[in-house]
mmCIF file of the C-alpha atoms, coordinates in Angstrom:
data_MODEL
# 
_entry.id   MODEL 
# 
loop_
_atom_site.group_PDB 
_atom_site.id 
_atom_site.type_symbol 
_atom_site.label_atom_id 
_atom_site.label_alt_id 
_atom_site.label_comp_id 
_atom_site.label_asym_id 
_atom_site.label_entity_id 
_atom_site.label_seq_id 
_atom_site.pdbx_PDB_ins_code 
_atom_site.Cartn_x 
_atom_site.Cartn_y 
_atom_site.Cartn_z 
_atom_site.occupancy 
_atom_site.B_iso_or_equiv 
_atom_site.pdbx_formal_charge 
_atom_site.auth_seq_id 
_atom_site.auth_comp_id 
_atom_site.auth_asym_id 
_atom_site.auth_atom_id 
_atom_site.pdbx_PDB_model_num 
ATOM 1  C CA . MET A 1 1  ? 43.886 109.597 93.128  1.00 0.00 ? 1  MET A CA 1 
ATOM 2  C CA . GLU A 1 2  ? 47.100 107.481 93.336  1.00 0.00 ? 2  GLU A CA 1 
ATOM 3  C CA . GLU A 1 3  ? 50.379 108.873 92.256  1.00 0.00 ? 3  GLU A CA 1 
ATOM 4  C CA . GLU A 1 4  ? 52.026 107.358 89.202  1.00 0.00 ? 4  GLU A CA 1 
ATOM 5  C CA . ARG A 1 5  ? 54.962 105.473 90.323  1.00 0.00 ? 5  ARG A CA 1 
ATOM 6  C CA . ASP A 1 6  ? 58.514 105.379 88.414  1.00 0.00 ? 6  ASP A CA 1 
ATOM 7  C CA . LEU A 1 7  ? 59.140 101.593 88.181  1.00 0.00 ? 7  LEU A CA 1 
ATOM 8  C CA . VAL A 1 8  ? 62.100 100.109 86.437  1.00 0.00 ? 8  VAL A CA 1 
ATOM 9  C CA . THR A 1 9  ? 62.407 96.419  85.566  1.00 0.00 ? 9  THR A CA 1 
ATOM 10 C CA . PHE A 1 10 ? 65.761 94.658  86.251  1.00 0.00 ? 10 PHE A CA 1 
ATOM 11 C CA . VAL A 1 11 ? 67.003 90.993  85.541  1.00 0.00 ? 11 VAL A CA 1 
ATOM 12 C CA . ASP A 1 12 ? 69.401 89.461  88.043  1.00 0.00 ? 12 ASP A CA 1 
ATOM 13 C CA . GLU A 1 13 ? 72.114 86.953  87.211  1.00 0.00 ? 13 GLU A CA 1 
ATOM 14 C CA . ASP A 1 14 ? 69.665 84.169  87.390  1.00 0.00 ? 14 ASP A CA 1 
ATOM 15 C CA . GLY A 1 15 ? 67.236 85.537  84.918  1.00 0.00 ? 15 GLY A CA 1 
ATOM 16 C CA . ASN A 1 16 ? 64.662 86.545  87.416  1.00 0.00 ? 16 ASN A CA 1 
ATOM 17 C CA . GLU A 1 17 ? 62.853 89.846  86.790  1.00 0.00 ? 17 GLU A CA 1 
ATOM 18 C CA . PHE A 1 18 ? 62.296 92.396  89.660  1.00 0.00 ? 18 PHE A CA 1 
ATOM 19 C CA . ASP A 1 19 ? 61.119 95.837  89.899  1.00 0.00 ? 19 ASP A CA 1 
ATOM 20 C CA . LEU A 1 20 ? 62.675 99.024  91.663  1.00 0.00 ? 20 LEU A CA 1 
ATOM 21 C CA . GLU A 1 21 ? 60.848 102.247 92.144  1.00 0.00 ? 21 GLU A CA 1 
ATOM 22 C CA . VAL A 1 22 ? 62.919 105.466 91.454  1.00 0.00 ? 22 VAL A CA 1 
ATOM 23 C CA . ILE A 1 23 ? 61.879 107.890 94.290  1.00 0.00 ? 23 ILE A CA 1 
ATOM 24 C CA . ASP A 1 24 ? 64.440 110.777 93.413  1.00 0.00 ? 24 ASP A CA 1 
ATOM 25 C CA . TYR A 1 25 ? 66.803 111.855 90.650  1.00 0.00 ? 25 TYR A CA 1 
ATOM 26 C CA . PHE A 1 26 ? 69.616 114.181 91.269  1.00 0.00 ? 26 PHE A CA 1 
ATOM 27 C CA . MET A 1 27 ? 72.804 115.456 89.557  1.00 0.00 ? 27 MET A CA 1 
ATOM 28 C CA . HIS A 1 28 ? 76.416 115.199 90.911  1.00 0.00 ? 28 HIS A CA 1 
ATOM 29 C CA . ASN A 1 29 ? 79.493 116.105 89.090  1.00 0.00 ? 29 ASN A CA 1 
ATOM 30 C CA . GLU A 1 30 ? 77.623 116.494 85.804  1.00 0.00 ? 30 GLU A CA 1 
ATOM 31 C CA . LYS A 1 31 ? 76.136 113.003 86.003  1.00 0.00 ? 31 LYS A CA 1 
ATOM 32 C CA . GLU A 1 32 ? 72.579 111.974 86.775  1.00 0.00 ? 32 GLU A CA 1 
ATOM 33 C CA . TYR A 1 33 ? 71.822 109.462 89.484  1.00 0.00 ? 33 TYR A CA 1 
ATOM 34 C CA . GLY A 1 34 ? 68.575 107.734 90.536  1.00 0.00 ? 34 GLY A CA 1 
ATOM 35 C CA . VAL A 1 35 ? 67.577 106.661 94.070  1.00 0.00 ? 35 VAL A CA 1 
ATOM 36 C CA . LEU A 1 36 ? 65.722 103.282 93.929  1.00 0.00 ? 36 LEU A CA 1 
ATOM 37 C CA . ILE A 1 37 ? 63.806 101.299 96.491  1.00 0.00 ? 37 ILE A CA 1 
ATOM 38 C CA . ASP A 1 38 ? 61.591 98.175  96.719  1.00 0.00 ? 38 ASP A CA 1 
ATOM 39 C CA . PRO A 1 39 ? 58.254 99.413  95.388  1.00 0.00 ? 39 PRO A CA 1 
ATOM 40 C CA . ASP A 1 40 ? 56.495 96.978  97.852  1.00 0.00 ? 40 ASP A CA 1 
ATOM 41 C CA . LEU A 1 41 ? 57.757 98.764  100.995 1.00 0.00 ? 41 LEU A CA 1 
ATOM 42 C CA . PRO A 1 42 ? 55.029 99.768  103.484 1.00 0.00 ? 42 PRO A CA 1 
ATOM 43 C CA . ASP A 1 43 ? 54.412 103.471 103.594 1.00 0.00 ? 43 ASP A CA 1 
ATOM 44 C CA . ASP A 1 44 ? 55.264 103.480 107.356 1.00 0.00 ? 44 ASP A CA 1 
ATOM 45 C CA . ALA A 1 45 ? 58.770 101.748 107.052 1.00 0.00 ? 45 ALA A CA 1 
ATOM 46 C CA . GLU A 1 46 ? 61.273 103.347 109.193 1.00 0.00 ? 46 GLU A CA 1 
ATOM 47 C CA . TYR A 1 47 ? 64.220 101.616 107.721 1.00 0.00 ? 47 TYR A CA 1 
ATOM 48 C CA . PHE A 1 48 ? 64.768 100.592 104.032 1.00 0.00 ? 48 PHE A CA 1 
ATOM 49 C CA . GLU A 1 49 ? 67.709 99.825  101.588 1.00 0.00 ? 49 GLU A CA 1 
ATOM 50 C CA . VAL A 1 50 ? 68.194 102.160 98.737  1.00 0.00 ? 50 VAL A CA 1 
ATOM 51 C CA . CYS A 1 51 ? 70.126 101.594 95.632  1.00 0.00 ? 51 CYS A CA 1 
ATOM 52 C CA . ILE A 1 52 ? 71.819 104.596 93.880  1.00 0.00 ? 52 ILE A CA 1 
ATOM 53 C CA . MET A 1 53 ? 72.518 104.165 90.205  1.00 0.00 ? 53 MET A CA 1 
ATOM 54 C CA . GLU A 1 54 ? 73.964 106.333 87.564  1.00 0.00 ? 54 GLU A CA 1 
ATOM 55 C CA . ILE A 1 55 ? 71.520 107.148 84.691  1.00 0.00 ? 55 ILE A CA 1 
ATOM 56 C CA . VAL A 1 56 ? 73.007 107.328 81.070  1.00 0.00 ? 56 VAL A CA 1 
ATOM 57 C CA . GLN A 1 57 ? 70.603 108.789 78.481  1.00 0.00 ? 57 GLN A CA 1 
ATOM 58 C CA . HIS A 1 58 ? 70.732 107.125 75.040  1.00 0.00 ? 58 HIS A CA 1 
ATOM 59 C CA . GLU A 1 59 ? 69.239 109.959 73.081  1.00 0.00 ? 59 GLU A CA 1 
ATOM 60 C CA . GLU A 1 60 ? 68.949 107.838 69.669  1.00 0.00 ? 60 GLU A CA 1 
ATOM 61 C CA . GLU A 1 61 ? 67.030 105.005 71.335  1.00 0.00 ? 61 GLU A CA 1 
ATOM 62 C CA . GLU A 1 62 ? 65.167 107.272 73.672  1.00 0.00 ? 62 GLU A CA 1 
ATOM 63 C CA . LEU A 1 63 ? 66.382 104.913 76.462  1.00 0.00 ? 63 LEU A CA 1 
ATOM 64 C CA . GLU A 1 64 ? 67.637 105.359 80.030  1.00 0.00 ? 64 GLU A CA 1 
ATOM 65 C CA . GLU A 1 65 ? 70.331 102.898 81.195  1.00 0.00 ? 65 GLU A CA 1 
ATOM 66 C CA . PHE A 1 66 ? 70.851 102.393 85.041  1.00 0.00 ? 66 PHE A CA 1 
ATOM 67 C CA . LEU A 1 67 ? 74.390 101.398 85.925  1.00 0.00 ? 67 LEU A CA 1 
ATOM 68 C CA . PRO A 1 68 ? 75.717 100.311 89.242  1.00 0.00 ? 68 PRO A CA 1 
ATOM 69 C CA . VAL A 1 69 ? 78.203 102.802 90.971  1.00 0.00 ? 69 VAL A CA 1 
ATOM 70 C CA . GLU A 1 70 ? 81.322 100.462 91.365  1.00 0.00 ? 70 GLU A CA 1 
ATOM 71 C CA . ASP A 1 71 ? 83.463 103.092 93.272  1.00 0.00 ? 71 ASP A CA 1 
ATOM 72 C CA . GLU A 1 72 ? 82.895 102.788 97.055  1.00 0.00 ? 72 GLU A CA 1 
ATOM 73 C CA . ALA A 1 73 ? 84.098 106.232 97.862  1.00 0.00 ? 73 ALA A CA 1 
ATOM 74 C CA . LEU A 1 74 ? 81.661 107.746 95.275  1.00 0.00 ? 74 LEU A CA 1 
ATOM 75 C CA . GLN A 1 75 ? 78.926 105.354 96.752  1.00 0.00 ? 75 GLN A CA 1 
ATOM 76 C CA . ALA A 1 76 ? 79.330 106.808 100.188 1.00 0.00 ? 76 ALA A CA 1 
ATOM 77 C CA . GLU A 1 77 ? 79.302 110.463 98.756  1.00 0.00 ? 77 GLU A CA 1 
ATOM 78 C CA . LEU A 1 78 ? 76.090 109.689 96.779  1.00 0.00 ? 78 LEU A CA 1 
ATOM 79 C CA . LEU A 1 79 ? 74.318 107.943 99.675  1.00 0.00 ? 79 LEU A CA 1 
ATOM 80 C CA . LYS A 1 80 ? 75.094 111.129 101.889 1.00 0.00 ? 80 LYS A CA 1 
ATOM 81 C CA . ILE A 1 81 ? 73.566 113.295 99.357  1.00 0.00 ? 81 ILE A CA 1 
ATOM 82 C CA . ALA A 1 82 ? 70.550 111.088 98.911  1.00 0.00 ? 82 ALA A CA 1 
ATOM 83 C CA . GLU A 1 83 ? 70.046 110.912 102.760 1.00 0.00 ? 83 GLU A CA 1 
ATOM 84 C CA . GLU A 1 84 ? 70.206 114.645 103.076 1.00 0.00 ? 84 GLU A CA 1 
ATOM 85 C CA . ARG A 1 85 ? 67.566 115.009 100.280 1.00 0.00 ? 85 ARG A CA 1 
ATOM 86 C CA . MET A 1 86 ? 65.191 112.538 101.735 1.00 0.00 ? 86 MET A CA 1 
ATOM 87 C CA . ALA A 1 87 ? 65.639 114.136 105.272 1.00 0.00 ? 87 ALA A CA 1 
ATOM 88 C CA . SER A 1 88 ? 64.624 117.446 103.668 1.00 0.00 ? 88 SER A CA 1 
ATOM 89 C CA . TRP A 1 89 ? 61.365 115.777 102.479 1.00 0.00 ? 89 TRP A CA 1 
ATOM 90 C CA . ASP A 1 90 ? 60.631 114.639 106.090 1.00 0.00 ? 90 ASP A CA 1 
ATOM 91 C CA . GLU A 1 91 ? 61.094 118.321 107.174 1.00 0.00 ? 91 GLU A CA 1 
ATOM 92 C CA . GLU A 1 92 ? 58.755 119.704 104.501 1.00 0.00 ? 92 GLU A CA 1 
ATOM 93 C CA . SER A 1 93 ? 55.935 117.244 105.466 1.00 0.00 ? 93 SER A CA 1 
ATOM 94 C CA . GLU A 1 94 ? 56.146 117.727 109.281 1.00 0.00 ? 94 GLU A CA 1 
ATOM 95 C CA . PRO A 1 95 ? 53.122 119.785 110.568 1.00 0.00 ? 95 PRO A CA 1 
ATOM 96 C CA . GLU A 1 96 ? 54.171 123.124 112.142 1.00 0.00 ? 96 GLU A CA 1 
ATOM 97 C CA . GLU A 1 97 ? 53.364 123.439 115.877 1.00 0.00 ? 97 GLU A CA 1 
# 
């Protein structure tokens, strides 16, 4: 059975809709972040671009808002965290010899 995917639809500055898939959530400095990728990537892609966005919960509307991280130093810090988390997934899935 296929695993359910966490897709989020965005609209670019020209009004075009596109989807990104959230592959991970993590907390950093009491804020929640999501790691998003192109949902159409092949499973065996060695390299791919990730987008890390802050997630703001709006309880009254039961809505999650995905906000871009503007601070370049924070972006670099969050990317390092995301890379470490994804590397640990690879280690967990490697067969033991």
